Coordinates of C-alpha atoms in Angstrom, one line a residue:
M129 CA 70.4 60.3 8.0
S130 CA 72.1 58.0 10.5
L131 CA 71.2 59.7 14.0
Y132 CA 67.7 59.1 12.6
I133 CA 68.3 55.6 11.9
G134 CA 70.1 55.2 15.3
R135 CA 66.8 56.7 17.0
E136 CA 64.1 54.4 15.1
S137 CA 66.2 51.5 15.9
S138 CA 66.7 52.3 19.5
K139 CA 63.0 52.8 19.8
L140 CA 62.0 49.7 18.3
W141 CA 64.8 48.0 20.4
K142 CA 62.9 49.4 23.5
R143 CA 59.3 48.0 22.3
L144 CA 60.8 45.0 21.7
C145 CA 62.2 44.2 25.1
S146 CA 58.6 46.1 26.7
E147 CA 56.7 43.4 24.6
V148 CA 58.6 40.0 25.3
T149 CA 58.3 41.1 29.0
T150 CA 55.1 41.4 28.9
E151 CA 54.4 38.2 26.9
I152 CA 56.6 36.3 29.4
N153 CA 54.5 37.5 32.2
L154 CA 51.2 36.3 30.8
L155 CA 53.1 33.1 28.9
L156 CA 53.6 32.2 32.7
E157 CA 50.0 32.8 33.6
N158 CA 48.0 31.0 31.0
W159 CA 50.8 28.2 29.9
K160 CA 48.7 25.5 31.1
Y161 CA 45.8 26.8 28.8
L162 CA 48.3 26.8 25.2
L163 CA 49.9 23.7 26.5
A164 CA 46.5 22.1 26.8
G165 CA 45.6 23.2 23.1
I166 CA 48.7 22.2 21.5
V167 CA 48.1 18.9 22.8
F168 CA 45.1 18.7 21.8
Q169 CA 46.5 19.1 18.2
Y170 CA 48.2 16.3 18.7
I171 CA 45.0 14.2 19.7
H172 CA 43.1 15.9 16.6
G173 CA 46.1 14.4 14.4
L174 CA 45.6 10.8 16.2
A175 CA 42.2 10.6 15.7
A176 CA 42.5 11.6 12.0
R177 CA 45.0 8.8 11.6
G178 CA 43.0 6.4 13.3
V179 CA 40.2 6.5 11.1
H180 CA 42.7 6.2 8.0
Y181 CA 42.6 2.4 9.3
F182 CA 38.6 1.9 9.1
H183 CA 38.6 3.9 5.5
R184 CA 37.7 1.7 2.7
P185 CA 37.5 3.1 -0.7
G186 CA 34.7 2.8 -2.7
P187 CA 32.3 4.5 -5.5
I188 CA 32.8 8.7 -5.1
L189 CA 29.2 10.0 -4.1
Q190 CA 27.2 12.2 -6.0
D191 CA 28.1 15.5 -5.2
I192 CA 26.6 19.3 -6.7
G193 CA 30.1 20.7 -6.4
F194 CA 31.7 17.9 -8.0
Y195 CA 29.4 18.8 -11.1
L196 CA 29.8 22.2 -11.1
L197 CA 33.7 22.7 -10.3
P198 CA 36.1 20.8 -12.4
E199 CA 38.6 18.8 -10.8
L200 CA 41.7 20.4 -10.4
G201 CA 43.9 16.6 -10.2
Q202 CA 46.9 15.9 -8.8
K203 CA 49.3 18.0 -10.5
N204 CA 47.3 21.1 -9.5
A205 CA 46.5 20.1 -6.3
Y206 CA 49.1 22.2 -4.6
I207 CA 46.7 25.8 -5.4
S208 CA 44.3 25.2 -2.5
E209 CA 46.9 24.4 -0.2
T210 CA 48.7 27.1 -1.2
V211 CA 45.6 29.6 -0.4
F212 CA 45.6 28.0 2.8
N213 CA 49.2 28.1 3.8
F214 CA 48.7 31.8 2.9
V215 CA 46.0 32.3 5.4
F216 CA 47.8 30.5 8.0
L217 CA 50.9 32.3 7.7
S218 CA 49.4 35.8 7.5
F219 CA 47.3 35.3 11.0
V220 CA 50.4 34.2 12.4
L221 CA 52.7 37.1 11.5
W222 CA 49.3 38.9 12.2
T223 CA 49.6 37.7 16.2
F224 CA 52.6 38.7 16.6
H225 CA 52.4 42.4 15.2
P226 CA 52.5 44.5 18.5
F227 CA 56.2 43.1 18.9
I228 CA 57.0 45.5 15.8
F229 CA 54.1 48.0 15.1
K230 CA 53.2 50.6 16.8
T231 CA 49.1 49.5 17.2
K232 CA 48.6 47.6 20.5
K233 CA 45.1 46.0 20.2
I234 CA 46.0 42.5 21.4
Y235 CA 48.3 40.5 24.1
T236 CA 49.8 37.5 21.6
V237 CA 49.6 35.0 24.5
L238 CA 45.8 35.7 25.3
I239 CA 44.9 36.1 21.8
W240 CA 46.4 32.3 20.7
C241 CA 44.7 30.8 24.0
R242 CA 41.0 32.2 22.8
V243 CA 42.3 31.1 19.2
L244 CA 43.2 27.3 20.3
A245 CA 40.0 27.0 22.3
F246 CA 38.2 27.9 19.2
L247 CA 39.7 24.9 17.4
A248 CA 39.7 22.8 20.0
A249 CA 36.1 22.9 20.5
C250 CA 35.3 22.4 16.9
Q251 CA 37.8 19.5 16.3
T252 CA 35.9 17.7 19.4
L253 CA 32.6 17.9 17.1
R254 CA 34.8 16.8 14.0
I255 CA 36.4 13.5 15.8
L256 CA 32.6 12.7 16.5
T257 CA 31.1 13.1 12.9
F258 CA 33.8 11.4 10.7
Y259 CA 33.9 8.2 13.2
S260 CA 30.7 8.0 13.1
T261 CA 30.3 7.6 9.6
Q262 CA 33.4 6.7 7.5
L263 CA 32.6 8.2 3.7
P264 CA 34.7 7.0 0.8
G265 CA 37.4 9.8 -0.1
P266 CA 36.9 11.7 -3.0
N267 CA 40.9 12.4 -3.3
Y268 CA 43.2 10.7 -5.8
H269 CA 44.8 9.0 -3.2
C270 CA 41.6 7.7 -1.4
R271 CA 40.3 6.0 -4.8
E272 CA 40.0 2.1 -5.5
G273 CA 43.6 1.3 -6.6
S274 CA 46.0 3.8 -4.8
E275 CA 48.1 2.3 -2.0
F276 CA 47.3 5.0 0.3
A277 CA 43.5 4.3 0.4
T278 CA 43.6 1.9 3.0
L279 CA 46.7 1.2 5.8
P280 CA 47.4 -2.1 6.9
P281 CA 46.8 -2.7 10.8
P282 CA 49.6 -1.4 13.0
E283 CA 52.4 -3.6 14.3
N284 CA 53.2 -1.5 17.3
I285 CA 52.2 1.2 19.2
L286 CA 54.9 3.6 17.7
E287 CA 52.8 3.5 14.4
V288 CA 50.1 4.8 15.8
L289 CA 51.1 7.3 18.1
V290 CA 54.0 8.7 15.9
I291 CA 52.5 11.2 13.1
M292 CA 54.5 11.3 9.9
P293 CA 53.9 14.3 7.4
R294 CA 53.4 11.5 4.7
G295 CA 50.1 10.6 7.5
I296 CA 48.5 13.6 7.5
L297 CA 49.1 14.9 3.3
Y298 CA 47.4 11.6 2.3
G299 CA 44.9 10.9 5.2
C300 CA 41.3 9.7 4.0
G301 CA 38.3 9.0 5.8
D302 CA 38.4 12.1 8.0
L303 CA 35.8 14.3 5.9
I304 CA 32.3 15.7 7.7
F305 CA 33.6 18.3 8.4
S306 CA 36.5 19.9 6.2
S307 CA 39.9 20.7 9.3
H308 CA 41.0 23.1 6.6
M309 CA 37.7 25.3 7.0
I310 CA 38.0 25.1 10.4
F311 CA 41.3 26.7 10.9
S312 CA 40.5 29.3 8.3
L313 CA 37.2 30.5 9.3
V314 CA 38.7 30.6 13.1
F315 CA 41.6 32.5 12.1
V316 CA 39.0 35.2 10.1
R317 CA 36.8 35.5 12.8
T318 CA 38.9 36.2 14.7
Y319 CA 40.9 38.9 12.9
Q320 CA 37.2 39.8 12.2
K321 CA 36.5 40.5 16.2
Y322 CA 40.1 41.9 16.7
G323 CA 41.3 43.4 13.8
T324 CA 42.0 46.4 12.6
R325 CA 41.7 47.2 9.2
R326 CA 38.2 46.5 7.1
F327 CA 40.1 46.1 4.1
I328 CA 41.9 43.2 4.8
K329 CA 38.5 41.9 6.9
Q330 CA 36.9 41.9 3.5
C331 CA 39.6 40.3 1.6
A332 CA 40.1 37.5 4.4
W333 CA 36.2 36.6 3.6
L334 CA 36.8 36.3 0.0
I335 CA 39.6 34.4 0.1
V336 CA 38.0 31.9 2.5
V337 CA 35.3 31.6 0.0
I338 CA 37.7 30.8 -2.6
Q339 CA 39.5 28.1 -0.7
S340 CA 36.1 26.5 -0.4
L341 CA 35.8 26.3 -3.9
L342 CA 39.5 25.2 -4.2
I343 CA 38.5 22.3 -2.2
V344 CA 35.6 20.9 -3.9
A345 CA 37.7 21.5 -6.9
S346 CA 40.6 19.7 -5.5
R347 CA 38.4 16.7 -4.1
K348 CA 39.7 16.4 -0.6
H349 CA 36.4 17.1 0.7
Y350 CA 32.7 16.7 -0.5
T351 CA 30.6 19.9 -0.6
V352 CA 28.4 19.1 2.5
D353 CA 31.9 18.6 4.4
V354 CA 32.6 22.6 3.2
M355 CA 28.6 23.7 4.1
V356 CA 29.1 21.8 7.5
A357 CA 32.4 23.2 8.5
W358 CA 30.4 27.1 7.5
Y359 CA 27.7 26.7 9.9
T360 CA 29.2 24.5 12.3
V361 CA 32.4 26.7 13.4
N362 CA 30.8 30.0 13.0
L363 CA 27.9 29.0 15.9
V364 CA 31.0 27.3 18.0
V365 CA 33.0 30.2 17.8
Y366 CA 30.2 32.2 18.2
F367 CA 29.1 30.7 21.4
V368 CA 32.5 29.6 23.1
D369 CA 33.8 33.4 22.5
H370 CA 30.8 34.3 24.6
K371 CA 31.5 31.9 27.2
L372 CA 35.2 33.2 27.9
P373 CA 36.4 36.4 29.3
E374 CA 36.7 39.1 26.9
L375 CA 40.0 40.1 26.1
P376 CA 41.9 43.3 28.0
D377 CA 42.0 46.2 25.2
R378 CA 45.7 47.4 25.5
T379 CA 44.5 50.7 24.1
G380 CA 42.1 51.6 27.5
A381 CA 42.3 50.2 31.0
A382 CA 44.5 47.2 30.6
A383 CA 47.6 48.9 29.7
F384 CA 49.1 48.8 33.0
M385 CA 49.8 45.3 31.7
L386 CA 52.9 46.7 30.5
P387 CA 56.1 47.3 32.0
I388 CA 56.4 50.9 30.8
I389 CA 53.3 52.8 32.1
K390 CA 52.8 56.3 30.4
E391 CA 50.8 59.1 32.5
S392 CA 47.7 58.9 31.2
R393 CA 45.3 61.4 29.8
S394 CA 43.3 62.3 33.0
L395 CA 46.5 62.7 35.5
K396 CA 47.7 65.1 32.8
E397 CA 44.6 67.0 32.8
E398 CA 44.5 67.3 36.6
N399 CA 47.9 68.6 36.3
H400 CA 46.9 71.1 33.8
K401 CA 44.2 72.4 36.1
L402 CA 46.4 72.4 39.0
L403 CA 48.9 74.9 37.4
N404 CA 46.4 77.1 36.2
G405 CA 45.3 77.6 39.8
N406 CA 41.7 75.2 39.6
S407 CA 41.7 71.5 41.3
G408 CA 39.4 70.3 39.3
E409 CA 36.9 69.4 42.0
P410 CA 33.4 70.4 41.4
I411 CA 33.2 72.7 44.6
D412 CA 35.9 74.9 43.4
R413 CA 33.4 75.8 40.6
R414 CA 31.2 77.6 42.6
L415 CA 30.6 81.1 41.6
R416 CA 33.3 83.3 43.9
N417 CA 32.4 87.1 44.9
P418 CA 35.0 90.2 45.3
V419 CA 35.0 91.9 48.0
N420 CA 37.9 94.1 49.4
G421 CA 40.1 93.1 46.9
K422 CA 39.4 89.4 48.3
I423 CA 37.7 86.4 46.4
L424 CA 35.1 85.2 48.9
E425 CA 32.9 82.0 48.1
D426 CA 29.3 82.2 48.2
G427 CA 29.1 80.3 51.4
S428 CA 31.2 83.0 53.2
N429 CA 28.2 85.5 51.8
G430 CA 26.4 85.9 55.2
H431 CA 29.7 87.1 56.9
V432 CA 30.6 89.3 54.0
E433 CA 27.6 91.1 54.5
T434 CA 27.5 91.5 58.4
A435 CA 31.4 92.9 57.9
M436 CA 30.1 95.2 55.6
N437 CA 27.3 96.4 57.9
N438 CA 29.7 96.7 61.1
G439 CA 32.0 99.0 59.2
V440 CA 29.2 100.9 58.1

């Protein structure tokens, strides 16, 4: 039993070393794209904080979702965030799964380059929309009488450039369209294309639908914010995905990227043919005729007949 555990741990360590080496090489080639995507996340945060300065609380707009779904309230607002965090963490863990499991479908660095490109394109459209028109926030902390509904003018540049967790949790004005839906839909669509478990794909889409309802029920967004996110994000991901180069398939021709190269199937078949006396070339499969205990090819039939006649 201990010998088996030791052997499996040795395989796992070799796999980790192989994966880390491969991902580091990819990181050295694509670090600019990753850095650009991460920087844009910061820019998006600055834009969301900036629109909070323009937010003015007012009467909540009429919304069909508010009529159909009862409000969760401040005490139950964590339910929506819990579902979102579950989707976020699950996707992050999945992108790192090649380091542990044997299924090699994606490269972690390349998949995050793609995801950040999707996020940046969607967030650019989001910034343009919520700066175009500021709607009164429906959330409890954005209503009239709340201390978080408006922000006083910044006293220095640090108040604008430094994003505090409090500002992220209690933001107002960045409504159309939902940032939570951007992340969730991008993650689910990415797994839909590169994931391998059909059951997980179905559950993922169901969870996103439930999250859409919870966002409206928690009054974080209007129903229109969620609806716009559904068709905008899907369209953006569709067009951006077709513009980007396709990810290499680890099970196919891209296996050369791995440090440890195993003997290919075609090479094994070729060696097998050589051992059996067949070179595998189509020319060697021609019909051969036995003459006087020797095997001669069809191309030598004329010489064979001549030799036989002379012998007679």
